């Protein structure tokens, strides 16, 4: 089943492949709920470089003043946790 998704390019990134493997490892017994598998694996989800750039710019913009004040002492984890995609 997993090979089918890879060959048809429904799973086409390492992140999707890891999510698919994780799902199958946690649900090893047939039948596989394909709808849930696809949702958990990110089948059909496409994030463009422009979307990534826009999301990062938005978060940095929110914290720009604090970033400039604290510079290297700023907790970067704060930024990483705030970047989300549509």
JSON list of N, CA and C in Angstrom, two decimals:
[
{"chain": "A", "resi": 1, "resn": "UNK", "atom": "N", "xyz": [0.81, -1.18, 0.00]},
{"chain": "A", "resi": 1, "resn": "UNK", "atom": "CA", "xyz": [0.00, 0.00, 0.00]},
{"chain": "A", "resi": 1, "resn": "UNK", "atom": "C", "xyz": [0.87, 1.26, 0.00]},
{"chain": "A", "resi": 2, "resn": "UNK", "atom": "N", "xyz": [1.86, 1.29, 0.86]},
{"chain": "A", "resi": 2, "resn": "UNK", "atom": "CA", "xyz": [2.74, 2.45, 0.94]},
{"chain": "A", "resi": 2, "resn": "UNK", "atom": "C", "xyz": [3.48, 2.67, -0.37]},
{"chain": "A", "resi": 3, "resn": "UNK", "atom": "N", "xyz": [3.92, 1.58, -0.98]},
{"chain": "A", "resi": 3, "resn": "UNK", "atom": "CA", "xyz": [4.63, 1.67, -2.26]},
{"chain": "A", "resi": 3, "resn": "UNK", "atom": "C", "xyz": [3.73, 2.31, -3.31]},
{"chain": "A", "resi": 4, "resn": "UNK", "atom": "N", "xyz": [2.47, 1.95, -3.30]},
{"chain": "A", "resi": 4, "resn": "UNK", "atom": "CA", "xyz": [1.49, 2.52, -4.24]},
{"chain": "A", "resi": 4, "resn": "UNK", "atom": "C", "xyz": [1.43, 4.05, -4.09]},
{"chain": "A", "resi": 5, "resn": "UNK", "atom": "N", "xyz": [1.41, 4.53, -2.87]},
{"chain": "A", "resi": 5, "resn": "UNK", "atom": "CA", "xyz": [1.34, 5.98, -2.63]},
{"chain": "A", "resi": 5, "resn": "UNK", "atom": "C", "xyz": [2.62, 6.68, -3.06]},
{"chain": "A", "resi": 6, "resn": "UNK", "atom": "N", "xyz": [3.74, 6.02, -2.89]},
{"chain": "A", "resi": 6, "resn": "UNK", "atom": "CA", "xyz": [5.02, 6.62, -3.30]},
{"chain": "A", "resi": 6, "resn": "UNK", "atom": "C", "xyz": [5.13, 6.62, -4.83]},
{"chain": "A", "resi": 7, "resn": "UNK", "atom": "N", "xyz": [4.79, 5.51, -5.46]},
{"chain": "A", "resi": 7, "resn": "UNK", "atom": "CA", "xyz": [4.89, 5.41, -6.92]},
{"chain": "A", "resi": 7, "resn": "UNK", "atom": "C", "xyz": [3.96, 6.41, -7.61]},
{"chain": "A", "resi": 8, "resn": "UNK", "atom": "N", "xyz": [2.77, 6.60, -7.06]},
{"chain": "A", "resi": 8, "resn": "UNK", "atom": "CA", "xyz": [1.82, 7.54, -7.66]},
{"chain": "A", "resi": 8, "resn": "UNK", "atom": "C", "xyz": [2.06, 8.98, -7.21]},
{"chain": "A", "resi": 9, "resn": "UNK", "atom": "N", "xyz": [3.11, 9.17, -6.43]},
{"chain": "A", "resi": 9, "resn": "UNK", "atom": "CA", "xyz": [3.54, 10.50, -5.95]},
{"chain": "A", "resi": 9, "resn": "UNK", "atom": "C", "xyz": [2.50, 11.18, -5.06]},
{"chain": "A", "resi": 10, "resn": "UNK", "atom": "N", "xyz": [1.64, 10.38, -4.44]},
{"chain": "A", "resi": 10, "resn": "UNK", "atom": "CA", "xyz": [0.73, 10.93, -3.44]},
{"chain": "A", "resi": 10, "resn": "UNK", "atom": "C", "xyz": [1.50, 11.21, -2.16]},
{"chain": "A", "resi": 11, "resn": "UNK", "atom": "N", "xyz": [2.54, 10.43, -1.94]},
{"chain": "A", "resi": 11, "resn": "UNK", "atom": "CA", "xyz": [3.50, 10.70, -0.87]},
{"chain": "A", "resi": 11, "resn": "UNK", "atom": "C", "xyz": [4.79, 11.03, -1.58]},
{"chain": "A", "resi": 12, "resn": "UNK", "atom": "N", "xyz": [5.23, 12.28, -1.46]},
{"chain": "A", "resi": 12, "resn": "UNK", "atom": "CA", "xyz": [6.39, 12.70, -2.25]},
{"chain": "A", "resi": 12, "resn": "UNK", "atom": "C", "xyz": [7.43, 13.50, -1.46]},
{"chain": "A", "resi": 13, "resn": "UNK", "atom": "N", "xyz": [7.36, 13.41, -0.14]},
{"chain": "A", "resi": 13, "resn": "UNK", "atom": "CA", "xyz": [8.39, 14.07, 0.66]},
{"chain": "A", "resi": 13, "resn": "UNK", "atom": "C", "xyz": [8.78, 13.15, 1.81]},
{"chain": "A", "resi": 14, "resn": "UNK", "atom": "N", "xyz": [9.93, 13.41, 2.34]},
{"chain": "A", "resi": 14, "resn": "UNK", "atom": "CA", "xyz": [10.42, 12.60, 3.46]},
{"chain": "A", "resi": 14, "resn": "UNK", "atom": "C", "xyz": [9.51, 12.74, 4.68]},
{"chain": "A", "resi": 15, "resn": "UNK", "atom": "N", "xyz": [9.00, 13.93, 4.89]},
{"chain": "A", "resi": 15, "resn": "UNK", "atom": "CA", "xyz": [8.10, 14.17, 6.03]},
{"chain": "A", "resi": 15, "resn": "UNK", "atom": "C", "xyz": [6.82, 13.34, 5.87]},
{"chain": "A", "resi": 16, "resn": "UNK", "atom": "N", "xyz": [6.26, 13.33, 4.66]},
{"chain": "A", "resi": 16, "resn": "UNK", "atom": "CA", "xyz": [5.06, 12.53, 4.42]},
{"chain": "A", "resi": 16, "resn": "UNK", "atom": "C", "xyz": [5.35, 11.04, 4.59]},
{"chain": "A", "resi": 17, "resn": "UNK", "atom": "N", "xyz": [6.49, 10.60, 4.08]},
{"chain": "A", "resi": 17, "resn": "UNK", "atom": "CA", "xyz": [6.86, 9.19, 4.20]},
{"chain": "A", "resi": 17, "resn": "UNK", "atom": "C", "xyz": [7.01, 8.79, 5.67]},
{"chain": "A", "resi": 18, "resn": "UNK", "atom": "N", "xyz": [7.68, 9.63, 6.45]},
{"chain": "A", "resi": 18, "resn": "UNK", "atom": "CA", "xyz": [7.85, 9.34, 7.88]},
{"chain": "A", "resi": 18, "resn": "UNK", "atom": "C", "xyz": [6.50, 9.29, 8.59]},
{"chain": "A", "resi": 19, "resn": "UNK", "atom": "N", "xyz": [5.60, 10.21, 8.24]},
{"chain": "A", "resi": 19, "resn": "UNK", "atom": "CA", "xyz": [4.27, 10.22, 8.86]},
{"chain": "A", "resi": 19, "resn": "UNK", "atom": "C", "xyz": [3.50, 8.96, 8.47]},
{"chain": "A", "resi": 20, "resn": "UNK", "atom": "N", "xyz": [3.62, 8.55, 7.21]},
{"chain": "A", "resi": 20, "resn": "UNK", "atom": "CA", "xyz": [2.94, 7.34, 6.74]},
{"chain": "A", "resi": 20, "resn": "UNK", "atom": "C", "xyz": [3.47, 6.10, 7.46]},
{"chain": "A", "resi": 21, "resn": "UNK", "atom": "N", "xyz": [4.77, 6.00, 7.57]},
{"chain": "A", "resi": 21, "resn": "UNK", "atom": "CA", "xyz": [5.37, 4.87, 8.28]},
{"chain": "A", "resi": 21, "resn": "UNK", "atom": "C", "xyz": [4.94, 4.85, 9.74]},
{"chain": "A", "resi": 22, "resn": "UNK", "atom": "N", "xyz": [4.92, 6.02, 10.36]},
{"chain": "A", "resi": 22, "resn": "UNK", "atom": "CA", "xyz": [4.50, 6.12, 11.76]},
{"chain": "A", "resi": 22, "resn": "UNK", "atom": "C", "xyz": [3.06, 5.66, 11.91]},
{"chain": "A", "resi": 23, "resn": "UNK", "atom": "N", "xyz": [2.21, 6.09, 11.00]},
{"chain": "A", "resi": 23, "resn": "UNK", "atom": "CA", "xyz": [0.80, 5.67, 11.06]},
{"chain": "A", "resi": 23, "resn": "UNK", "atom": "C", "xyz": [0.69, 4.15, 10.94]},
{"chain": "A", "resi": 24, "resn": "UNK", "atom": "N", "xyz": [1.38, 3.57, 9.97]},
{"chain": "A", "resi": 24, "resn": "UNK", "atom": "CA", "xyz": [1.30, 2.12, 9.76]},
{"chain": "A", "resi": 24, "resn": "UNK", "atom": "C", "xyz": [1.89, 1.34, 10.92]},
{"chain": "A", "resi": 25, "resn": "UNK", "atom": "N", "xyz": [2.93, 1.86, 11.53]},
{"chain": "A", "resi": 25, "resn": "UNK", "atom": "CA", "xyz": [3.51, 1.18, 12.70]},
{"chain": "A", "resi": 25, "resn": "UNK", "atom": "C", "xyz": [2.56, 1.19, 13.89]},
{"chain": "A", "resi": 26, "resn": "UNK", "atom": "N", "xyz": [1.77, 2.25, 14.00]},
{"chain": "A", "resi": 26, "resn": "UNK", "atom": "CA", "xyz": [0.83, 2.36, 15.12]},
{"chain": "A", "resi": 26, "resn": "UNK", "atom": "C", "xyz": [-0.53, 1.73, 14.80]},
{"chain": "A", "resi": 27, "resn": "UNK", "atom": "N", "xyz": [-0.75, 1.33, 13.56]},
{"chain": "A", "resi": 27, "resn": "UNK", "atom": "CA", "xyz": [-1.99, 0.67, 13.14]},
{"chain": "A", "resi": 27, "resn": "UNK", "atom": "C", "xyz": [-1.63, -0.52, 12.25]},
{"chain": "A", "resi": 28, "resn": "UNK", "atom": "N", "xyz": [-0.96, -1.55, 12.82]},
{"chain": "A", "resi": 28, "resn": "UNK", "atom": "CA", "xyz": [-0.41, -2.63, 12.00]},
{"chain": "A", "resi": 28, "resn": "UNK", "atom": "C", "xyz": [-1.43, -3.64, 11.48]},
{"chain": "A", "resi": 29, "resn": "UNK", "atom": "N", "xyz": [-2.60, -3.69, 12.08]},
{"chain": "A", "resi": 29, "resn": "UNK", "atom": "CA", "xyz": [-3.56, -4.72, 11.68]},
{"chain": "A", "resi": 29, "resn": "UNK", "atom": "C", "xyz": [-4.51, -4.22, 10.60]},
{"chain": "A", "resi": 30, "resn": "UNK", "atom": "N", "xyz": [-4.75, -5.09, 9.60]},
{"chain": "A", "resi": 30, "resn": "UNK", "atom": "CA", "xyz": [-5.72, -4.71, 8.57]},
{"chain": "A", "resi": 30, "resn": "UNK", "atom": "C", "xyz": [-7.13, -4.68, 9.17]},
{"chain": "A", "resi": 31, "resn": "UNK", "atom": "N", "xyz": [-8.04, -3.99, 8.58]},
{"chain": "A", "resi": 31, "resn": "UNK", "atom": "CA", "xyz": [-7.90, -3.16, 7.38]},
{"chain": "A", "resi": 31, "resn": "UNK", "atom": "C", "xyz": [-7.36, -1.78, 7.74]},
{"chain": "A", "resi": 32, "resn": "UNK", "atom": "N", "xyz": [-6.67, -1.17, 6.80]},
{"chain": "A", "resi": 32, "resn": "UNK", "atom": "CA", "xyz": [-6.14, 0.18, 7.00]},
{"chain": "A", "resi": 32, "resn": "UNK", "atom": "C", "xyz": [-7.22, 1.17, 6.58]},
{"chain": "A", "resi": 33, "resn": "UNK", "atom": "N", "xyz": [-7.50, 2.11, 7.46]},
{"chain": "A", "resi": 33, "resn": "UNK", "atom": "CA", "xyz": [-8.46, 3.18, 7.15]},
{"chain": "A", "resi": 33, "resn": "UNK", "atom": "C", "xyz": [-7.74, 4.18, 6.24]},
{"chain": "A", "resi": 34, "resn": "UNK", "atom": "N", "xyz": [-7.98, 4.04, 4.94]},
{"chain": "A", "resi": 34, "resn": "UNK", "atom": "CA", "xyz": [-7.24, 4.86, 3.96]},
{"chain": "A", "resi": 34, "resn": "UNK", "atom": "C", "xyz": [-7.47, 6.35, 4.15]},
{"chain": "A", "resi": 35, "resn": "UNK", "atom": "N", "xyz": [-8.68, 6.76, 4.48]},
{"chain": "A", "resi": 35, "resn": "UNK", "atom": "CA", "xyz": [-8.96, 8.19, 4.67]},
{"chain": "A", "resi": 35, "resn": "UNK", "atom": "C", "xyz": [-8.14, 8.73, 5.83]},
{"chain": "A", "resi": 36, "resn": "UNK", "atom": "N", "xyz": [-8.10, 8.00, 6.92]},
{"chain": "A", "resi": 36, "resn": "UNK", "atom": "CA", "xyz": [-7.32, 8.43, 8.09]},
{"chain": "A", "resi": 36, "resn": "UNK", "atom": "C", "xyz": [-5.83, 8.37, 7.77]},
{"chain": "A", "resi": 37, "resn": "UNK", "atom": "N", "xyz": [-5.41, 7.32, 7.08]},
{"chain": "A", "resi": 37, "resn": "UNK", "atom": "CA", "xyz": [-4.00, 7.19, 6.68]},
{"chain": "A", "resi": 37, "resn": "UNK", "atom": "C", "xyz": [-3.57, 8.40, 5.84]},
{"chain": "A", "resi": 38, "resn": "UNK", "atom": "N", "xyz": [-4.39, 8.76, 4.86]},
{"chain": "A", "resi": 38, "resn": "UNK", "atom": "CA", "xyz": [-4.06, 9.90, 3.99]},
{"chain": "A", "resi": 38, "resn": "UNK", "atom": "C", "xyz": [-4.02, 11.21, 4.76]},
{"chain": "A", "resi": 39, "resn": "UNK", "atom": "N", "xyz": [-4.97, 11.38, 5.67]},
{"chain": "A", "resi": 39, "resn": "UNK", "atom": "CA", "xyz": [-5.00, 12.60, 6.49]},
{"chain": "A", "resi": 39, "resn": "UNK", "atom": "C", "xyz": [-3.76, 12.69, 7.38]},
{"chain": "A", "resi": 40, "resn": "UNK", "atom": "N", "xyz": [-3.43, 11.59, 8.03]},
{"chain": "A", "resi": 40, "resn": "UNK", "atom": "CA", "xyz": [-2.27, 11.56, 8.94]},
{"chain": "A", "resi": 40, "resn": "UNK", "atom": "C", "xyz": [-0.94, 11.68, 8.19]},
{"chain": "A", "resi": 41, "resn": "UNK", "atom": "N", "xyz": [-0.91, 11.23, 6.93]},
{"chain": "A", "resi": 41, "resn": "UNK", "atom": "CA", "xyz": [0.31, 11.25, 6.14]},
{"chain": "A", "resi": 41, "resn": "UNK", "atom": "C", "xyz": [0.49, 12.53, 5.34]},
{"chain": "A", "resi": 42, "resn": "UNK", "atom": "N", "xyz": [-0.53, 13.37, 5.31]},
{"chain": "A", "resi": 42, "resn": "UNK", "atom": "CA", "xyz": [-0.42, 14.62, 4.56]},
{"chain": "A", "resi": 42, "resn": "UNK", "atom": "C", "xyz": [-0.58, 14.45, 3.07]},
{"chain": "A", "resi": 43, "resn": "UNK", "atom": "N", "xyz": [-1.28, 13.39, 2.64]},
{"chain": "A", "resi": 43, "resn": "UNK", "atom": "CA", "xyz": [-1.52, 13.19, 1.21]},
{"chain": "A", "resi": 43, "resn": "UNK", "atom": "C", "xyz": [-2.35, 14.37, 0.70]},
{"chain": "A", "resi": 44, "resn": "UNK", "atom": "N", "xyz": [-1.89, 14.97, -0.38]},
{"chain": "A", "resi": 44, "resn": "UNK", "atom": "CA", "xyz": [-2.58, 16.11, -0.96]},
{"chain": "A", "resi": 44, "resn": "UNK", "atom": "C", "xyz": [-2.16, 17.45, -0.40]},
{"chain": "A", "resi": 45, "resn": "UNK", "atom": "N", "xyz": [-1.34, 17.45, 0.63]},
{"chain": "A", "resi": 45, "resn": "UNK", "atom": "CA", "xyz": [-0.88, 18.70, 1.22]},
{"chain": "A", "resi": 45, "resn": "UNK", "atom": "C", "xyz": [0.36, 19.17, 0.47]},
{"chain": "A", "resi": 46, "resn": "UNK", "atom": "N", "xyz": [0.29, 20.39, -0.04]},
{"chain": "A", "resi": 46, "resn": "UNK", "atom": "CA", "xyz": [1.41, 20.97, -0.76]},
{"chain": "A", "resi": 46, "resn": "UNK", "atom": "C", "xyz": [1.70, 22.34, -0.15]},
{"chain": "A", "resi": 47, "resn": "UNK", "atom": "N", "xyz": [2.93, 22.53, 0.27]},
{"chain": "A", "resi": 47, "resn": "UNK", "atom": "CA", "xyz": [3.35, 23.81, 0.82]},
{"chain": "A", "resi": 47, "resn": "UNK", "atom": "C", "xyz": [4.47, 24.34, -0.07]},
{"chain": "A", "resi": 48, "resn": "UNK", "atom": "N", "xyz": [4.24, 25.51, -0.62]},
{"chain": "A", "resi": 48, "resn": "UNK", "atom": "CA", "xyz": [5.20, 26.09, -1.55]},
{"chain": "A", "resi": 48, "resn": "UNK", "atom": "C", "xyz": [6.26, 26.89, -0.81]},
{"chain": "A", "resi": 49, "resn": "UNK", "atom": "N", "xyz": [7.40, 27.12, -1.44]},
{"chain": "A", "resi": 49, "resn": "UNK", "atom": "CA", "xyz": [8.42, 27.98, -0.83]},
{"chain": "A", "resi": 49, "resn": "UNK", "atom": "C", "xyz": [7.88, 29.38, -0.51]},
{"chain": "A", "resi": 50, "resn": "UNK", "atom": "N", "xyz": [6.98, 29.89, -1.35]},
{"chain": "A", "resi": 50, "resn": "UNK", "atom": "CA", "xyz": [6.40, 31.21, -1.09]},
{"chain": "A", "resi": 50, "resn": "UNK", "atom": "C", "xyz": [5.55, 31.20, 0.19]},
{"chain": "A", "resi": 51, "resn": "UNK", "atom": "N", "xyz": [4.83, 30.12, 0.43]},
{"chain": "A", "resi": 51, "resn": "UNK", "atom": "CA", "xyz": [4.04, 30.01, 1.66]},
{"chain": "A", "resi": 51, "resn": "UNK", "atom": "C", "xyz": [4.94, 29.96, 2.89]},
{"chain": "A", "resi": 52, "resn": "UNK", "atom": "N", "xyz": [6.05, 29.25, 2.77]},
{"chain": "A", "resi": 52, "resn": "UNK", "atom": "CA", "xyz": [7.00, 29.17, 3.88]},
{"chain": "A", "resi": 52, "resn": "UNK", "atom": "C", "xyz": [7.57, 30.55, 4.16]},
{"chain": "A", "resi": 53, "resn": "UNK", "atom": "N", "xyz": [7.99, 31.23, 3.11]},
{"chain": "A", "resi": 53, "resn": "UNK", "atom": "CA", "xyz": [8.57, 32.56, 3.27]},
{"chain": "A", "resi": 53, "resn": "UNK", "atom": "C", "xyz": [7.57, 33.52, 3.90]},
{"chain": "A", "resi": 54, "resn": "UNK", "atom": "N", "xyz": [6.32, 33.49, 3.46]},
{"chain": "A", "resi": 54, "resn": "UNK", "atom": "CA", "xyz": [5.29, 34.38, 4.00]},
{"chain": "A", "resi": 54, "resn": "UNK", "atom": "C", "xyz": [5.02, 34.10, 5.47]},
{"chain": "A", "resi": 55, "resn": "UNK", "atom": "N", "xyz": [4.97, 32.82, 5.84]},
{"chain": "A", "resi": 55, "resn": "UNK", "atom": "CA", "xyz": [4.72, 32.45, 7.23]},
{"chain": "A", "resi": 55, "resn": "UNK", "atom": "C", "xyz": [5.87, 32.89, 8.13]},
{"chain": "A", "resi": 56, "resn": "UNK", "atom": "N", "xyz": [7.09, 32.70, 7.67]},
{"chain": "A", "resi": 56, "resn": "UNK", "atom": "CA", "xyz": [8.26, 33.10, 8.46]},
{"chain": "A", "resi": 56, "resn": "UNK", "atom": "C", "xyz": [8.32, 34.62, 8.59]},
{"chain": "A", "resi": 57, "resn": "UNK", "atom": "N", "xyz": [8.08, 35.33, 7.50]},
{"chain": "A", "resi": 57, "resn": "UNK", "atom": "CA", "xyz": [8.10, 36.80, 7.54]},
{"chain": "A", "resi": 57, "resn": "UNK", "atom": "C", "xyz": [7.04, 37.34, 8.50]},
{"chain": "A", "resi": 58, "resn": "UNK", "atom": "N", "xyz": [5.87, 36.73, 8.52]},
{"chain": "A", "resi": 58, "resn": "UNK", "atom": "CA", "xyz": [4.81, 37.17, 9.41]},
{"chain": "A", "resi": 58, "resn": "UNK", "atom": "C", "xyz": [5.21, 37.03, 10.88]},
{"chain": "A", "resi": 59, "resn": "UNK", "atom": "N", "xyz": [5.79, 35.89, 11.22]},
{"chain": "A", "resi": 59, "resn": "UNK", "atom": "CA", "xyz": [6.19, 35.66, 12.61]},
{"chain": "A", "resi": 59, "resn": "UNK", "atom": "C", "xyz": [7.35, 36.58, 13.00]},
{"chain": "A", "resi": 60, "resn": "UNK", "atom": "N", "xyz": [8.33, 36.72, 12.13]},
{"chain": "A", "resi": 60, "resn": "UNK", "atom": "CA", "xyz": [9.45, 37.60, 12.43]},
{"chain": "A", "resi": 60, "resn": "UNK", "atom": "C", "xyz": [8.96, 39.03, 12.59]},
{"chain": "A", "resi": 61, "resn": "UNK", "atom": "N", "xyz": [8.01, 39.44, 11.76]},
{"chain": "A", "resi": 61, "resn": "UNK", "atom": "CA", "xyz": [7.45, 40.78, 11.88]},
{"chain": "A", "resi": 61, "resn": "UNK", "atom": "C", "xyz": [6.82, 41.03, 13.24]},
{"chain": "A", "resi": 62, "resn": "UNK", "atom": "N", "xyz": [6.16, 40.02, 13.79]},
{"chain": "A", "resi": 62, "resn": "UNK", "atom": "CA", "xyz": [5.52, 40.15, 15.11]},
{"chain": "A", "resi": 62, "resn": "UNK", "atom": "C", "xyz": [6.55, 40.33, 16.22]},
{"chain": "A", "resi": 63, "resn": "UNK", "atom": "N", "xyz": [7.72, 39.76, 16.05]},
{"chain": "A", "resi": 63, "resn": "UNK", "atom": "CA", "xyz": [8.75, 39.77, 17.09]},
{"chain": "A", "resi": 63, "resn": "UNK", "atom": "C", "xyz": [9.95, 40.64, 16.73]},
{"chain": "A", "resi": 64, "resn": "UNK", "atom": "N", "xyz": [9.84, 41.45, 15.68]},
{"chain": "A", "resi": 64, "resn": "UNK", "atom": "CA", "xyz": [10.98, 42.20, 15.17]},
{"chain": "A", "resi": 64, "resn": "UNK", "atom": "C", "xyz": [11.61, 43.10, 16.23]},
{"chain": "A", "resi": 65, "resn": "UNK", "atom": "N", "xyz": [10.80, 43.86, 16.93]},
{"chain": "A", "resi": 65, "resn": "UNK", "atom": "CA", "xyz": [11.34, 44.78, 17.94]},
{"chain": "A", "resi": 65, "resn": "UNK", "atom": "C", "xyz": [12.08, 44.01, 19.03]},
{"chain": "A", "resi": 66, "resn": "UNK", "atom": "N", "xyz": [11.44, 42.96, 19.52]},
{"chain": "A", "resi": 66, "resn": "UNK", "atom": "CA", "xyz": [12.07, 42.15, 20.57]},
{"chain": "A", "resi": 66, "resn": "UNK", "atom": "C", "xyz": [13.34, 41.47, 20.07]},
{"chain": "A", "resi": 67, "resn": "UNK", "atom": "N", "xyz": [13.34, 41.01, 18.82]},
{"chain": "A", "resi": 67, "resn": "UNK", "atom": "CA", "xyz": [14.53, 40.41, 18.22]},
{"chain": "A", "resi": 67, "resn": "UNK", "atom": "C", "xyz": [15.68, 41.40, 18.17]},
{"chain": "A", "resi": 68, "resn": "UNK", "atom": "N", "xyz": [15.38, 42.64, 17.78]},
{"chain": "A", "resi": 68, "resn": "UNK", "atom": "CA", "xyz": [16.42, 43.66, 17.68]},
{"chain": "A", "resi": 68, "resn": "UNK", "atom": "C", "xyz": [16.96, 44.04, 19.05]},
{"chain": "A", "resi": 69, "resn": "UNK", "atom": "N", "xyz": [16.10, 44.04, 20.06]},
{"chain": "A", "resi": 69, "resn": "UNK", "atom": "CA", "xyz": [16.53, 44.40, 21.41]},
{"chain": "A", "resi": 69, "resn": "UNK", "atom": "C", "xyz": [17.39, 43.30, 22.04]},
{"chain": "A", "resi": 70, "resn": "UNK", "atom": "N", "xyz": [16.93, 42.06, 21.94]},
{"chain": "A", "resi": 70, "resn": "UNK", "atom": "CA", "xyz": [17.60, 40.95, 22.62]},
{"chain": "A", "resi": 70, "resn": "UNK", "atom": "C", "xyz": [18.69, 40.30, 21.77]},
{"chain": "A", "resi": 71, "resn": "UNK", "atom": "N", "xyz": [18.59, 40.44, 20.47]},
{"chain": "A", "resi": 71, "resn": "UNK", "atom": "CA", "xyz": [19.53, 39.87, 19.52]},
{"chain": "A", "resi": 71, "resn": "UNK", "atom": "C", "xyz": [19.80, 38.40, 19.80]},
{"chain": "A", "resi": 72, "resn": "UNK", "atom": "N", "xyz": [21.03, 38.06, 20.17]},
{"chain": "A", "resi": 72, "resn": "UNK", "atom": "CA", "xyz": [21.42, 36.65, 20.33]},
{"chain": "A", "resi": 72, "resn": "UNK", "atom": "C", "xyz": [20.83, 36.01, 21.58]},
{"chain": "A", "resi": 73, "resn": "UNK", "atom": "N", "xyz": [20.26, 36.79, 22.45]},
{"chain": "A", "resi": 73, "resn": "UNK", "atom": "CA", "xyz": [19.66, 36.25, 23.68]},
{"chain": "A", "resi": 73, "resn": "UNK", "atom": "C", "xyz": [18.18, 35.91, 23.48]},
{"chain": "A", "resi": 74, "resn": "UNK", "atom": "N", "xyz": [17.66, 36.22, 22.31]},
{"chain": "A", "resi": 74, "resn": "UNK", "atom": "CA", "xyz": [16.25, 35.94, 22.02]},
{"chain": "A", "resi": 74, "resn": "UNK", "atom": "C", "xyz": [16.04, 34.43, 21.91]},
{"chain": "A", "resi": 75, "resn": "UNK", "atom": "N", "xyz": [14.97, 33.94, 22.50]},
{"chain": "A", "resi": 75, "resn": "UNK", "atom": "CA", "xyz": [14.66, 32.50, 22.46]},
{"chain": "A", "resi": 75, "resn": "UNK", "atom": "C", "xyz": [14.06, 32.16, 21.09]},
{"chain": "A", "resi": 76, "resn": "UNK", "atom": "N", "xyz": [14.85, 31.54, 20.24]},
{"chain": "A", "resi": 76, "resn": "UNK", "atom": "CA", "xyz": [14.41, 31.22, 18.88]},
{"chain": "A", "resi": 76, "resn": "UNK", "atom": "C", "xyz": [13.29, 30.17, 18.87]},
{"chain": "A", "resi": 77, "resn": "UNK", "atom": "N", "xyz": [13.19, 29.39, 19.92]},
{"chain": "A", "resi": 77, "resn": "UNK", "atom": "CA", "xyz": [12.11, 28.41, 20.02]},
{"chain": "A", "resi": 77, "resn": "UNK", "atom": "C", "xyz": [10.75, 29.08, 19.95]},
{"chain": "A", "resi": 78, "resn": "UNK", "atom": "N", "xyz": [10.67, 30.31, 20.45]},
{"chain": "A", "resi": 78, "resn": "UNK", "atom": "CA", "xyz": [9.43, 31.07, 20.39]},
{"chain": "A", "resi": 78, "resn": "UNK", "atom": "C", "xyz": [9.00, 31.24, 18.94]},
{"chain": "A", "resi": 79, "resn": "UNK", "atom": "N", "xyz": [9.94, 31.59, 18.08]},
{"chain": "A", "resi": 79, "resn": "UNK", "atom": "CA", "xyz": [9.62, 31.77, 16.66]},
{"chain": "A", "resi": 79, "resn": "UNK", "atom": "C", "xyz": [9.26, 30.45, 15.99]},
{"chain": "A", "resi": 80, "resn": "UNK", "atom": "N", "xyz": [10.03, 29.44, 16.27]},
{"chain": "A", "resi": 80, "resn": "UNK", "atom": "CA", "xyz": [9.81, 28.14, 15.61]},
{"chain": "A", "resi": 80, "resn": "UNK", "atom": "C", "xyz": [8.42, 27.59, 15.92]},
{"chain": "A", "resi": 81, "resn": "UNK", "atom": "N", "xyz": [7.96, 27.80, 17.13]},
{"chain": "A", "resi": 81, "resn": "UNK", "atom": "CA", "xyz": [6.65, 27.30, 17.53]},
{"chain": "A", "resi": 81, "resn": "UNK", "atom": "C", "xyz": [5.49, 28.09, 16.95]},
{"chain": "A", "resi": 82, "resn": "UNK", "atom": "N", "xyz": [5.75, 29.28, 16.45]},
{"chain": "A", "resi": 82, "resn": "UNK", "atom": "CA", "xyz": [4.69, 30.15, 15.93]},
{"chain": "A", "resi": 82, "resn": "UNK", "atom": "C", "xyz": [4.46, 30.03, 14.44]},
{"chain": "A", "resi": 83, "resn": "UNK", "atom": "N", "xyz": [5.39, 29.46, 13.70]},
{"chain": "A", "resi": 83, "resn": "UNK", "atom": "CA", "xyz": [5.25, 29.36, 12.24]},
{"chain": "A", "resi": 83, "resn": "UNK", "atom": "C", "xyz": [4.30, 28.22, 11.94]},
{"chain": "A", "resi": 84, "resn": "UNK", "atom": "N", "xyz": [3.14, 28.57, 11.36]},
{"chain": "A", "resi": 84, "resn": "UNK", "atom": "CA", "xyz": [2.16, 27.58, 10.94]},
{"chain": "A", "resi": 84, "resn": "UNK", "atom": "C", "xyz": [1.74, 27.87, 9.52]},
{"chain": "A", "resi": 85, "resn": "UNK", "atom": "N", "xyz": [1.26, 26.87, 8.86]},
{"chain": "A", "resi": 85, "resn": "UNK", "atom": "CA", "xyz": [0.88, 27.02, 7.47]},
{"chain": "A", "resi": 85, "resn": "UNK", "atom": "C", "xyz": [-0.62, 26.87, 7.31]},
{"chain": "A", "resi": 86, "resn": "UNK", "atom": "N", "xyz": [-1.16, 27.50, 6.29]},
{"chain": "A", "resi": 86, "resn": "UNK", "atom": "CA", "xyz": [-2.61, 27.43, 6.07]},
{"chain": "A", "resi": 86, "resn": "UNK", "atom": "C", "xyz": [-3.08, 26.01, 5.81]}
]
